[in-house]
PDB file of C-alpha atoms in Angstrom:
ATOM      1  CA  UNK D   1      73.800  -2.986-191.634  1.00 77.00           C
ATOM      2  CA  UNK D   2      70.462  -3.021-189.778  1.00 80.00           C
ATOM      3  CA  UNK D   3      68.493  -1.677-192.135  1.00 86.00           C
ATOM      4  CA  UNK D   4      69.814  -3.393-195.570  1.00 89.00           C
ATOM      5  CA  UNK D   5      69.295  -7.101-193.440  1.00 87.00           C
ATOM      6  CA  UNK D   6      65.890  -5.691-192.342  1.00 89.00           C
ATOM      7  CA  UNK D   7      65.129  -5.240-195.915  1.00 91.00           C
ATOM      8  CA  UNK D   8      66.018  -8.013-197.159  1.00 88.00           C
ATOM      9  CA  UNK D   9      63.562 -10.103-194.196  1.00 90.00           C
ATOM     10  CA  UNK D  10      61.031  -8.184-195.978  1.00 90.00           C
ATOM     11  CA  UNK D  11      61.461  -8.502-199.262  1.00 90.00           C
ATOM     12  CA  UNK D  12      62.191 -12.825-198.892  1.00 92.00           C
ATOM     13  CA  UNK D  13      59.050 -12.652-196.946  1.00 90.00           C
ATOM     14  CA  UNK D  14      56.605 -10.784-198.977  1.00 89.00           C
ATOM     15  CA  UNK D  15      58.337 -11.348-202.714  1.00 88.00           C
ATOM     16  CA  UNK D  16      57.959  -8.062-203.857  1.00 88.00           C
ATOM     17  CA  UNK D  17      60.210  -5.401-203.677  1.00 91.00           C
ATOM     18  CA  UNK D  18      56.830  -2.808-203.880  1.00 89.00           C
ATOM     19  CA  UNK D  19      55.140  -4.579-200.795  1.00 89.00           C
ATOM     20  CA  UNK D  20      58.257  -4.533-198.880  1.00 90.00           C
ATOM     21  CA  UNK D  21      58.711  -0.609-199.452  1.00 90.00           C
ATOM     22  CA  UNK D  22      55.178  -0.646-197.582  1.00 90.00           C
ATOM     23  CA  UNK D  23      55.875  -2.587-195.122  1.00 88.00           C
ATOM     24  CA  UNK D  24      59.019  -0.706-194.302  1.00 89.00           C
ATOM     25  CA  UNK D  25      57.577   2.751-195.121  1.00 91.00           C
ATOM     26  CA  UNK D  26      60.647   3.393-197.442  1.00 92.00           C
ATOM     27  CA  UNK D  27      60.008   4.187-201.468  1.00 92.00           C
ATOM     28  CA  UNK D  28      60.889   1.149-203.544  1.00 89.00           C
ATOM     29  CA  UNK D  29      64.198   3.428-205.053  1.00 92.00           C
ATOM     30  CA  UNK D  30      65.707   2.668-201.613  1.00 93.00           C
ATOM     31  CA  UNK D  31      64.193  -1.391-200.874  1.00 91.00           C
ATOM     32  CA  UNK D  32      66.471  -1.328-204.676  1.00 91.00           C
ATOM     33  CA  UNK D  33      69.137  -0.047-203.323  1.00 93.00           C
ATOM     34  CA  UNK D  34      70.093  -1.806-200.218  1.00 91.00           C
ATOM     35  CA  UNK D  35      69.341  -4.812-202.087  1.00 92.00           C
ATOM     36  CA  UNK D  36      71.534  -3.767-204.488  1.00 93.00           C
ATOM     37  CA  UNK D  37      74.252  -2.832-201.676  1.00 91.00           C
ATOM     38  CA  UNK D  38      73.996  -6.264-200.110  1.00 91.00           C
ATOM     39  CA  UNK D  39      74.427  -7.782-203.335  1.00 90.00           C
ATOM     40  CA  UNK D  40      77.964  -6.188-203.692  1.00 91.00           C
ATOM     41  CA  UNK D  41      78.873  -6.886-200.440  1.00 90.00           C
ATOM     42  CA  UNK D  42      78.287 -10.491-200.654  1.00 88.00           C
ATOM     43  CA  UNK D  43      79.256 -10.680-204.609  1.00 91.00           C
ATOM     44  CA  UNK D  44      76.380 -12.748-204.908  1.00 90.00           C
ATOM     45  CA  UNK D  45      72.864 -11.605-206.864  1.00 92.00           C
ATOM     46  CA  UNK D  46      69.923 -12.199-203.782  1.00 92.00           C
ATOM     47  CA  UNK D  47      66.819 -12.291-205.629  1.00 91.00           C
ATOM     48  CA  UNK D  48      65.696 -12.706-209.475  1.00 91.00           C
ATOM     49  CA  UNK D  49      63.220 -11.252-211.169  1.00 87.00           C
ATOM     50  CA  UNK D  50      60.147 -12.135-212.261  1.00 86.00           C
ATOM     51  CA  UNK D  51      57.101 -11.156-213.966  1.00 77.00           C
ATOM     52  CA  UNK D  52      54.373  -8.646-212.397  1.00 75.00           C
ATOM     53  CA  UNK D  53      57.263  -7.780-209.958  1.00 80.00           C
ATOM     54  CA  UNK D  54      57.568 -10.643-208.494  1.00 87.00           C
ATOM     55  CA  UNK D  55      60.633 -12.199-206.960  1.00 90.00           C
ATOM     56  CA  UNK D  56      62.355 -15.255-206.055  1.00 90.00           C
ATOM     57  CA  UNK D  57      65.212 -15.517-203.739  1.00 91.00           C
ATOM     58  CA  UNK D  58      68.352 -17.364-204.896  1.00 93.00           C
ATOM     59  CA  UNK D  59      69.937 -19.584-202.769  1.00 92.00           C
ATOM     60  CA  UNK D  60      72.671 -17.052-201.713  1.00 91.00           C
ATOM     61  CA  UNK D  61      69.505 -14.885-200.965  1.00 89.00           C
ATOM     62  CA  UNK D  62      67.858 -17.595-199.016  1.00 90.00           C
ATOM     63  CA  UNK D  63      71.691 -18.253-196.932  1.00 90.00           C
ATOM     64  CA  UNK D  64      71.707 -14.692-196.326  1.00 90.00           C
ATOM     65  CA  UNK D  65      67.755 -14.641-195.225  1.00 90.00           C
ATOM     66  CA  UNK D  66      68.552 -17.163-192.393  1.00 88.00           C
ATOM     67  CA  UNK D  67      71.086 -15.495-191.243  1.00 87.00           C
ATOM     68  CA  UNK D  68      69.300 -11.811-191.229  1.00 85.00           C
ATOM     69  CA  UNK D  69      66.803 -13.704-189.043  1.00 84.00           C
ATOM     70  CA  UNK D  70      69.669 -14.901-186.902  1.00 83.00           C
ATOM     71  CA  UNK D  71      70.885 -11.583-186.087  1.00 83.00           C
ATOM     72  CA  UNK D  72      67.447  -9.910-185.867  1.00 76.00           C
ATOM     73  CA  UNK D  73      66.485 -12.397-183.018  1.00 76.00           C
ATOM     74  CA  UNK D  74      69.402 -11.994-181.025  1.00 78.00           C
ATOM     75  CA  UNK D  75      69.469  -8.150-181.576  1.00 77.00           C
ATOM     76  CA  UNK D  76      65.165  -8.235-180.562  1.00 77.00           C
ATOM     77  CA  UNK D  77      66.466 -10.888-177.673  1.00 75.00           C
ATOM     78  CA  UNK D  78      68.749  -7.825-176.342  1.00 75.00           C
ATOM     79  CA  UNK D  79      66.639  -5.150-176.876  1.00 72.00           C
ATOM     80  CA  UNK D  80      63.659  -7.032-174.667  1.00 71.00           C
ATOM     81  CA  UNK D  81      66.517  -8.014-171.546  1.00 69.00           C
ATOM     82  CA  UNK D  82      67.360  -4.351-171.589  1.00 70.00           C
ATOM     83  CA  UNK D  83      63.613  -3.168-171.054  1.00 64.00           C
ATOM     84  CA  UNK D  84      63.386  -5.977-168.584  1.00 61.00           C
ATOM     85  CA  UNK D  85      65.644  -4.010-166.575  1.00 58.00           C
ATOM     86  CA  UNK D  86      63.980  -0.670-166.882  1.00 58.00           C
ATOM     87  CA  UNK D  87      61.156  -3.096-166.106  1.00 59.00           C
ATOM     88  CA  UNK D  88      59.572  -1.844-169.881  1.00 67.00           C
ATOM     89  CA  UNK D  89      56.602  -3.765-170.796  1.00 78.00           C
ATOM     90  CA  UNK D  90      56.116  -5.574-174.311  1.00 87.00           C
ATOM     91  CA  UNK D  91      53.357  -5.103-176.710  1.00 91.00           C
ATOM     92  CA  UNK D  92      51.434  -8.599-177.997  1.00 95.00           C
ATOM     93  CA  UNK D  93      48.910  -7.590-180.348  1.00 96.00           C
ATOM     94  CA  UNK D  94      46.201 -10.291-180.754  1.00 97.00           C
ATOM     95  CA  UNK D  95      43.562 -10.725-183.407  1.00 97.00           C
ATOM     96  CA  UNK D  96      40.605 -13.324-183.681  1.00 96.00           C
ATOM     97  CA  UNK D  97      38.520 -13.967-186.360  1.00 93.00           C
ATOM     98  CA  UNK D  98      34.419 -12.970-185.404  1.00 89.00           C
ATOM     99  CA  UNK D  99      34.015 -16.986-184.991  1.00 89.00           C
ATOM    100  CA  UNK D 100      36.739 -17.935-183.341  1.00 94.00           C
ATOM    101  CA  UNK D 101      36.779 -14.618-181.433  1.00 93.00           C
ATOM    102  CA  UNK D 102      33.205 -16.209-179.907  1.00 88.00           C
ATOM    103  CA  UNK D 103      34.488 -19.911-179.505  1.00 91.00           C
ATOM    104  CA  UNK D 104      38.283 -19.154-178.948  1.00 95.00           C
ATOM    105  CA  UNK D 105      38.771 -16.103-177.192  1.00 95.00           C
ATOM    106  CA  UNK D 106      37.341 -16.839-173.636  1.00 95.00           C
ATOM    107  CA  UNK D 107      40.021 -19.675-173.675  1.00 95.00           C
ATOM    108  CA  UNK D 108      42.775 -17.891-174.505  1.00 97.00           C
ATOM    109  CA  UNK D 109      42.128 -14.626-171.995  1.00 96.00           C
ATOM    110  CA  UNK D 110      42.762 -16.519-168.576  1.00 96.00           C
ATOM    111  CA  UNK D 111      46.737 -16.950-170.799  1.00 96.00           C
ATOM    112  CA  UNK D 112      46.800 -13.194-171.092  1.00 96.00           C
ATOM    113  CA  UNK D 113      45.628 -12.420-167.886  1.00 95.00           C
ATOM    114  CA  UNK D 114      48.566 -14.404-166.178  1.00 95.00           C
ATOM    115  CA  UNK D 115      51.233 -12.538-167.956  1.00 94.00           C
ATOM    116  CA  UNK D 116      49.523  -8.712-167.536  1.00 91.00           C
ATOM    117  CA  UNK D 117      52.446  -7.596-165.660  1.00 87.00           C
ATOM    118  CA  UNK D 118      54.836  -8.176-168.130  1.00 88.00           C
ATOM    119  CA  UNK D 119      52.769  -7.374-171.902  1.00 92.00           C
ATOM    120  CA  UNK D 120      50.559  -4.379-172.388  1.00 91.00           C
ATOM    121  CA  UNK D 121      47.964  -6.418-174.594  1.00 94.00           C
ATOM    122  CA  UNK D 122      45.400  -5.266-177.620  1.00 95.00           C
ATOM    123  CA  UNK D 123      42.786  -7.795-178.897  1.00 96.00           C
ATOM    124  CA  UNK D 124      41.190  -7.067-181.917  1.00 95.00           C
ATOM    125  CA  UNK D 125      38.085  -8.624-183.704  1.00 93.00           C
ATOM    126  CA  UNK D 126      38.165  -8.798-187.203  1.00 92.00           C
ATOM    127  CA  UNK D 127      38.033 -11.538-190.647  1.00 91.00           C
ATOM    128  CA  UNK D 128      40.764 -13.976-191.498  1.00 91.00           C
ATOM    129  CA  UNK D 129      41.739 -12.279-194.789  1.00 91.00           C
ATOM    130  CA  UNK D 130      42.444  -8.907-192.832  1.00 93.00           C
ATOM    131  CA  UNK D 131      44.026 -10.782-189.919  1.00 95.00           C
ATOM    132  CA  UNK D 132      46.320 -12.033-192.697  1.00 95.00           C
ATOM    133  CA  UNK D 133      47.402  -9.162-194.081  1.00 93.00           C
ATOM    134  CA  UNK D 134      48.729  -7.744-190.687  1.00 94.00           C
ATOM    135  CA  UNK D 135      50.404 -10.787-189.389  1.00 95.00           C
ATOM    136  CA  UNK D 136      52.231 -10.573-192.740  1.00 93.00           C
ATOM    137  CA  UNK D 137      52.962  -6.788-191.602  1.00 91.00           C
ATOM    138  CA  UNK D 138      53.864  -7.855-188.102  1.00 91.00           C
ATOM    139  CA  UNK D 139      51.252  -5.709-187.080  1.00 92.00           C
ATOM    140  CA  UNK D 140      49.613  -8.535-185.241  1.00 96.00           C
ATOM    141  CA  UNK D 141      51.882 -11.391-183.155  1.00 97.00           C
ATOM    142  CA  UNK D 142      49.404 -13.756-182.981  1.00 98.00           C
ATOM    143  CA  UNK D 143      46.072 -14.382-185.270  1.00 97.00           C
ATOM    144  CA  UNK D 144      43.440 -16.962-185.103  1.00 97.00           C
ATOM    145  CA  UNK D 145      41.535 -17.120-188.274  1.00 95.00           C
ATOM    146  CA  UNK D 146      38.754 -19.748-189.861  1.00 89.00           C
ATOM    147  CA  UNK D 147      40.304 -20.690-193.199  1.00 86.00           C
ATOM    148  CA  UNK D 148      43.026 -22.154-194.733  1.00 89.00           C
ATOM    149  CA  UNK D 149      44.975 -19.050-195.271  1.00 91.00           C
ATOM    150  CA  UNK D 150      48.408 -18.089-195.599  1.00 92.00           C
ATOM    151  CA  UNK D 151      51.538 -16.985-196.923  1.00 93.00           C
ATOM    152  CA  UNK D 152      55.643 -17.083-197.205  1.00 90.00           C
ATOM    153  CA  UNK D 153      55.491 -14.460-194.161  1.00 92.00           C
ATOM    154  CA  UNK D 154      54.083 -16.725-191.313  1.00 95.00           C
ATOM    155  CA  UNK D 155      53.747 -19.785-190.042  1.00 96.00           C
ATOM    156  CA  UNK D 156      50.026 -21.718-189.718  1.00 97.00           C
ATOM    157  CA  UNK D 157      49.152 -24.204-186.775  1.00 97.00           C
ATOM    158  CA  UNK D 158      46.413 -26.224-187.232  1.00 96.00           C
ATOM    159  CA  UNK D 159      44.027 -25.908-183.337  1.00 96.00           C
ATOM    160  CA  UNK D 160      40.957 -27.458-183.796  1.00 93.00           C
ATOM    161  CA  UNK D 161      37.856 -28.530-185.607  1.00 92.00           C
ATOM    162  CA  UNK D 162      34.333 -26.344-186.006  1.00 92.00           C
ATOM    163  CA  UNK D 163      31.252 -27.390-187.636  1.00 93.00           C
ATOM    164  CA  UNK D 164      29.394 -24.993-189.724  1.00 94.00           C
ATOM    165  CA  UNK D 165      25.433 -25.900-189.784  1.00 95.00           C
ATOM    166  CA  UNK D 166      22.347 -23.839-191.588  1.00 95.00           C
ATOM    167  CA  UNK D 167      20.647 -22.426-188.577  1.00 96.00           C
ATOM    168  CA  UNK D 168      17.270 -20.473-188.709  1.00 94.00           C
ATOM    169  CA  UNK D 169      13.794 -20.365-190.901  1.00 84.00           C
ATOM    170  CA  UNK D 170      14.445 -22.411-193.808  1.00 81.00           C
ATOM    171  CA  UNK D 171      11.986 -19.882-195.867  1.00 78.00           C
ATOM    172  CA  UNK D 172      13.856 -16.743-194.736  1.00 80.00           C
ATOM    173  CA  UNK D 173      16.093 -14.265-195.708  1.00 92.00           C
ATOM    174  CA  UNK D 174      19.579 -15.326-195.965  1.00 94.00           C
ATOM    175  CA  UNK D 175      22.273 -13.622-194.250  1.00 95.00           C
ATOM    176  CA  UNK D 176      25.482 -13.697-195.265  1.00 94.00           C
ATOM    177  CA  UNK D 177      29.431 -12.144-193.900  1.00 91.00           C
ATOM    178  CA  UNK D 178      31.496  -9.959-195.870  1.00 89.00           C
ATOM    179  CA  UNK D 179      34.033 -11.268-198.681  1.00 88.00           C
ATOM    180  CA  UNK D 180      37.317 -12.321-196.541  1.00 82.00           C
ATOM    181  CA  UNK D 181      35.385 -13.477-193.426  1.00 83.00           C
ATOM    182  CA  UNK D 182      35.638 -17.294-192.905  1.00 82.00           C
ATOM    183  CA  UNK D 183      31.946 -18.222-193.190  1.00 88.00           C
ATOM    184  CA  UNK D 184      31.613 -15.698-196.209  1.00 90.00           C
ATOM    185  CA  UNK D 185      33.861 -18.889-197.716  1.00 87.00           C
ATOM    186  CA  UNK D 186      31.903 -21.829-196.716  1.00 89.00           C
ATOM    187  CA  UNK D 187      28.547 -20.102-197.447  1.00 92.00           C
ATOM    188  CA  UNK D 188      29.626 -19.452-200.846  1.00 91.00           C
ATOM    189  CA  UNK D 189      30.858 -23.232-201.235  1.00 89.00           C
ATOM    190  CA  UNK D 190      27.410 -24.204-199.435  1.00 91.00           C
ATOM    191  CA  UNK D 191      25.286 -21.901-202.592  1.00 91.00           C
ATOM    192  CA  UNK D 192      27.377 -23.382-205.410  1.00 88.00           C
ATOM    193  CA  UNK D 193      25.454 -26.854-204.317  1.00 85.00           C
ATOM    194  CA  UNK D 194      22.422 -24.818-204.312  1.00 82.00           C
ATOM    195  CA  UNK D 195      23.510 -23.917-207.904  1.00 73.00           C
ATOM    196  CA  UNK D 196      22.816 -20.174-207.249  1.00 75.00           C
ATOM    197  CA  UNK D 197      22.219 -17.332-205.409  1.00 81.00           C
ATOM    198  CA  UNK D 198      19.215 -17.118-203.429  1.00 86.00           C
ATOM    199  CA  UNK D 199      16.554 -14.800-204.166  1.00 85.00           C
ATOM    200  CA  UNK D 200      17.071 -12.830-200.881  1.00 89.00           C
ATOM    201  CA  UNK D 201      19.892 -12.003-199.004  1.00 93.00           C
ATOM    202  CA  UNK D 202      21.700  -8.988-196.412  1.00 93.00           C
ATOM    203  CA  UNK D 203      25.298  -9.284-195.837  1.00 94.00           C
ATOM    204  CA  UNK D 204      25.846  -8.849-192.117  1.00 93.00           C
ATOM    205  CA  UNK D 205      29.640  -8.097-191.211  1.00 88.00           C
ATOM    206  CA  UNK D 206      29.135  -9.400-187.740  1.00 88.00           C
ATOM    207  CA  UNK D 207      28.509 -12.914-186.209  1.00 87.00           C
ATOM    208  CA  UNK D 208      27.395 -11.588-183.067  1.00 89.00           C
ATOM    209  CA  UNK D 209      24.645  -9.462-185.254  1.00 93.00           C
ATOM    210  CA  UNK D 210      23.430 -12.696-187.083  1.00 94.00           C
ATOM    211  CA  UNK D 211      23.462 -14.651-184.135  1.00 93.00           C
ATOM    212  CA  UNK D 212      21.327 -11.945-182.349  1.00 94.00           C
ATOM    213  CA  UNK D 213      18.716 -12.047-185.556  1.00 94.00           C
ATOM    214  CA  UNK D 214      18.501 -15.811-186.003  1.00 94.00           C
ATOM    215  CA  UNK D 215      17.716 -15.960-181.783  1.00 94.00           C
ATOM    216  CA  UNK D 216      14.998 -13.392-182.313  1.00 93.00           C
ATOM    217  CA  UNK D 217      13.717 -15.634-185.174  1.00 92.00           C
ATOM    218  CA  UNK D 218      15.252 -13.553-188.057  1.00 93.00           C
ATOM    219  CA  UNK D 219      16.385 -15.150-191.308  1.00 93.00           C
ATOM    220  CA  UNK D 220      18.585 -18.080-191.902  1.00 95.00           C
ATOM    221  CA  UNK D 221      22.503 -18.263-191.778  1.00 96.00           C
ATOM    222  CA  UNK D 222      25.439 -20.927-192.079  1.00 95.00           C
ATOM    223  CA  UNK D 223      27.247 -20.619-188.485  1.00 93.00           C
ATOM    224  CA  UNK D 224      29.706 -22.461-185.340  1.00 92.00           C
ATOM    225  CA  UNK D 225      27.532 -24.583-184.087  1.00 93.00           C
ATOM    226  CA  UNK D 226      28.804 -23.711-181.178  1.00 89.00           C
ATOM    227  CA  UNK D 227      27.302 -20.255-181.767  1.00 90.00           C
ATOM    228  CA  UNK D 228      23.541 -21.541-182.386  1.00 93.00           C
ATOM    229  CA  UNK D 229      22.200 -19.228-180.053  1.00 92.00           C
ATOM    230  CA  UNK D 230      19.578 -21.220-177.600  1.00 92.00           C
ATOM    231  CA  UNK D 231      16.283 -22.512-179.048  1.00 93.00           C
ATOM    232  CA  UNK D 232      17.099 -21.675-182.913  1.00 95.00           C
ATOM    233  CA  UNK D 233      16.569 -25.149-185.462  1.00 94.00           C
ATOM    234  CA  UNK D 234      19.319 -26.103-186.903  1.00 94.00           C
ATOM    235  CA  UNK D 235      20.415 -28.637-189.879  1.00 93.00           C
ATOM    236  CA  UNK D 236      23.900 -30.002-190.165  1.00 92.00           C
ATOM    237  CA  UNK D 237      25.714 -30.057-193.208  1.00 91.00           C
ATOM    238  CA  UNK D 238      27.884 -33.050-194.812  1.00 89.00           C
ATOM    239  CA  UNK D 239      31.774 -33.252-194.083  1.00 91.00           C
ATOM    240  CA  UNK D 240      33.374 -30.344-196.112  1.00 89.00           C
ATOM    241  CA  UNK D 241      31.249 -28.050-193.964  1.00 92.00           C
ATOM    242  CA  UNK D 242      33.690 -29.212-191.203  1.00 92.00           C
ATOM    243  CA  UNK D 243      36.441 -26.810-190.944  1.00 90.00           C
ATOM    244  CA  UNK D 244      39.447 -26.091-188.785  1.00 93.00           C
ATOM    245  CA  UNK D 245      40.679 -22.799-186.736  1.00 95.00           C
ATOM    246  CA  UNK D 246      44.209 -21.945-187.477  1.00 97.00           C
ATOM    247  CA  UNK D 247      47.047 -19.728-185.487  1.00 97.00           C
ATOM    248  CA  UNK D 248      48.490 -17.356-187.832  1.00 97.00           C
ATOM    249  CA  UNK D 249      52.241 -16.193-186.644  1.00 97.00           C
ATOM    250  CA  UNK D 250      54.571 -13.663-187.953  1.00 95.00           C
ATOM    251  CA  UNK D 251      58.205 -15.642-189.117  1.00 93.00           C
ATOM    252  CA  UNK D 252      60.099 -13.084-187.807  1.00 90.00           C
ATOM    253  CA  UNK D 253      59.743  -9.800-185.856  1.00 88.00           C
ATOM    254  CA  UNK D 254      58.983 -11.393-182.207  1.00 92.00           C
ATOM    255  CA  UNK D 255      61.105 -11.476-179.397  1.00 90.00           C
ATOM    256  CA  UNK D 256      61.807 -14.716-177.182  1.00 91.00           C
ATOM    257  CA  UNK D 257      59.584 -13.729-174.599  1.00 91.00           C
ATOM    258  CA  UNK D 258      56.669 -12.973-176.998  1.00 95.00           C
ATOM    259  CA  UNK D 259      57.307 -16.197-178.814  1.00 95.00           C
ATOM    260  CA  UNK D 260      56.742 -17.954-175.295  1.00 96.00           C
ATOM    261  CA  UNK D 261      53.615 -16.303-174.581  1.00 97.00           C
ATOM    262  CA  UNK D 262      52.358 -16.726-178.487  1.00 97.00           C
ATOM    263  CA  UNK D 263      53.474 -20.420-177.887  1.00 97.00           C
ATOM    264  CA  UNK D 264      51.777 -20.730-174.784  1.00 97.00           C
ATOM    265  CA  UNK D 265      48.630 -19.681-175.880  1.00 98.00           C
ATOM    266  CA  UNK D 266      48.692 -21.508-179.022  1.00 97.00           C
ATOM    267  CA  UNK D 267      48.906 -24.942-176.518  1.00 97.00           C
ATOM    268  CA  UNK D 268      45.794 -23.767-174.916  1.00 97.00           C
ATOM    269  CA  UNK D 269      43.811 -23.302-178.129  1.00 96.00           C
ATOM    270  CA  UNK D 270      44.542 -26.893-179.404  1.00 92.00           C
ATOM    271  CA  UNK D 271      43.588 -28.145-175.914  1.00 79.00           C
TER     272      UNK D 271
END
């Protein structure tokens, strides 16, 4: 029965039944199948087909959904008091944006560092759209991005507010993130005032890297102001260059205790 609900979790959460295969490392043959199995146990179709593969749970679908989740908690609850007594210690796999990893991070470490004896933790650095994708995997319990992003497979908490100014020489070249990072989207919304391109620019996947070039008086970039490095000119921007960090969290897949923790840490971040 564990696997068919399991597949099901995915397939509500991700609306395909292709993705879900992926996501469970199964071929799609068998997501069909114990889809097709729950649907004659329950007498009930669970999801209907759409275009491009697509699909939309019915409302016996979505019944069944909150119950899968339900059982999967209180089966992940059990599982985590039984490695409390062979004093087992849980994974929480973090991931920050490269802004938020600058601005955010430090704040949420001191957290972590409390509850060592009890998680074995990994902290990644990478952008929002990526961090995305693997909180929609569960590969990642908690993610704090710099956009607006998300999807039917997690939950988004608003934690704060960031403003993004132009910071370096105004004549120089412009450097720019990668497609997916946060700033890559605001910079793109700041050159479609500019109506254009500019004539010159290096994408830099690293806000470190930029903000090690603008302090040794390299080039121009938008960027945090609270990542201006020391001494470098800066010009603030009008209101939509205001954004907001977000928490990024999987629906389903973490136990109580790393729900607490993810919780706890999310409090700290809005504070």
């Amino acid at each position: 029965m564990f696997p068919l609900l399991e597949t099901l979790v995915a397939v509500h959460e991700v609306g395909q039944f292709t993705l879900a295969a992926d996501e469970l490392k199964v071929s799609q043959s068998t997501v069909s199948s114990r889809i097709a199995q729950l649907e004659q146990m329950v007498g009930a179709p669970l999801f209907v087909r759409n275009a491009k593969s697509d699909v939309t749970p019915t409302q016996a679908g979505r019944m069944l959904y909150q119950t899968a989740i339900g059982i999967d908690g209180l089966w992940r609850d059990t599982r985590e008091q039984i490695a409390r007594v062979q004093e087992d210690r849980e994974p929480l796999a973090v991931s920050f944006s490269h802004t938020t990893a600058a601005i955010l991070l430090p704040k949420a470490l001191p957290v972590m560092a409390r509850n060592m004896d009890g998680f074995d933790f990994a902290v990644q650095v990478m952008n929002s759209d990526a961090i995305l994708g693997q909180a929609s995997m569960k590969a990642v319990h908690l993610g704090v991005v710099e956009k607006p992003i998300v999807n039917d497979s997690v939950d988004r908490v608003t934690l704060c507010e960031d403003r993004l100014v132009l910071a370096g020489e105004p004549d120089g070249v412009w450097m720019v993130r990668e497609h997916g990072s946060g700033v890559r989207y605001y910079t793109d919304l700041y050159f479609k005032t500019m109506q254009g391109l500019p004539p010159r620019t290096m994408e830099v996947s690293s806000n470190a890297a930029i903000a090690a070039a603008l302090s040794s008086g390299f080039g121009q970039s938008l960027i945090s102001e609270a990542a201006v490095p020391s001494g470098v000119p800066a010009r603030k921007l009008g209101d939509e260059f205001v954004r907001r960090f977000y928490a990024l969290v999987p629906r389903s897949g973490l136990t109580h205790d790393q729900r607490e923790l993810v919780e706890a840490i999310i409090a700290v971040l809005r504070g």
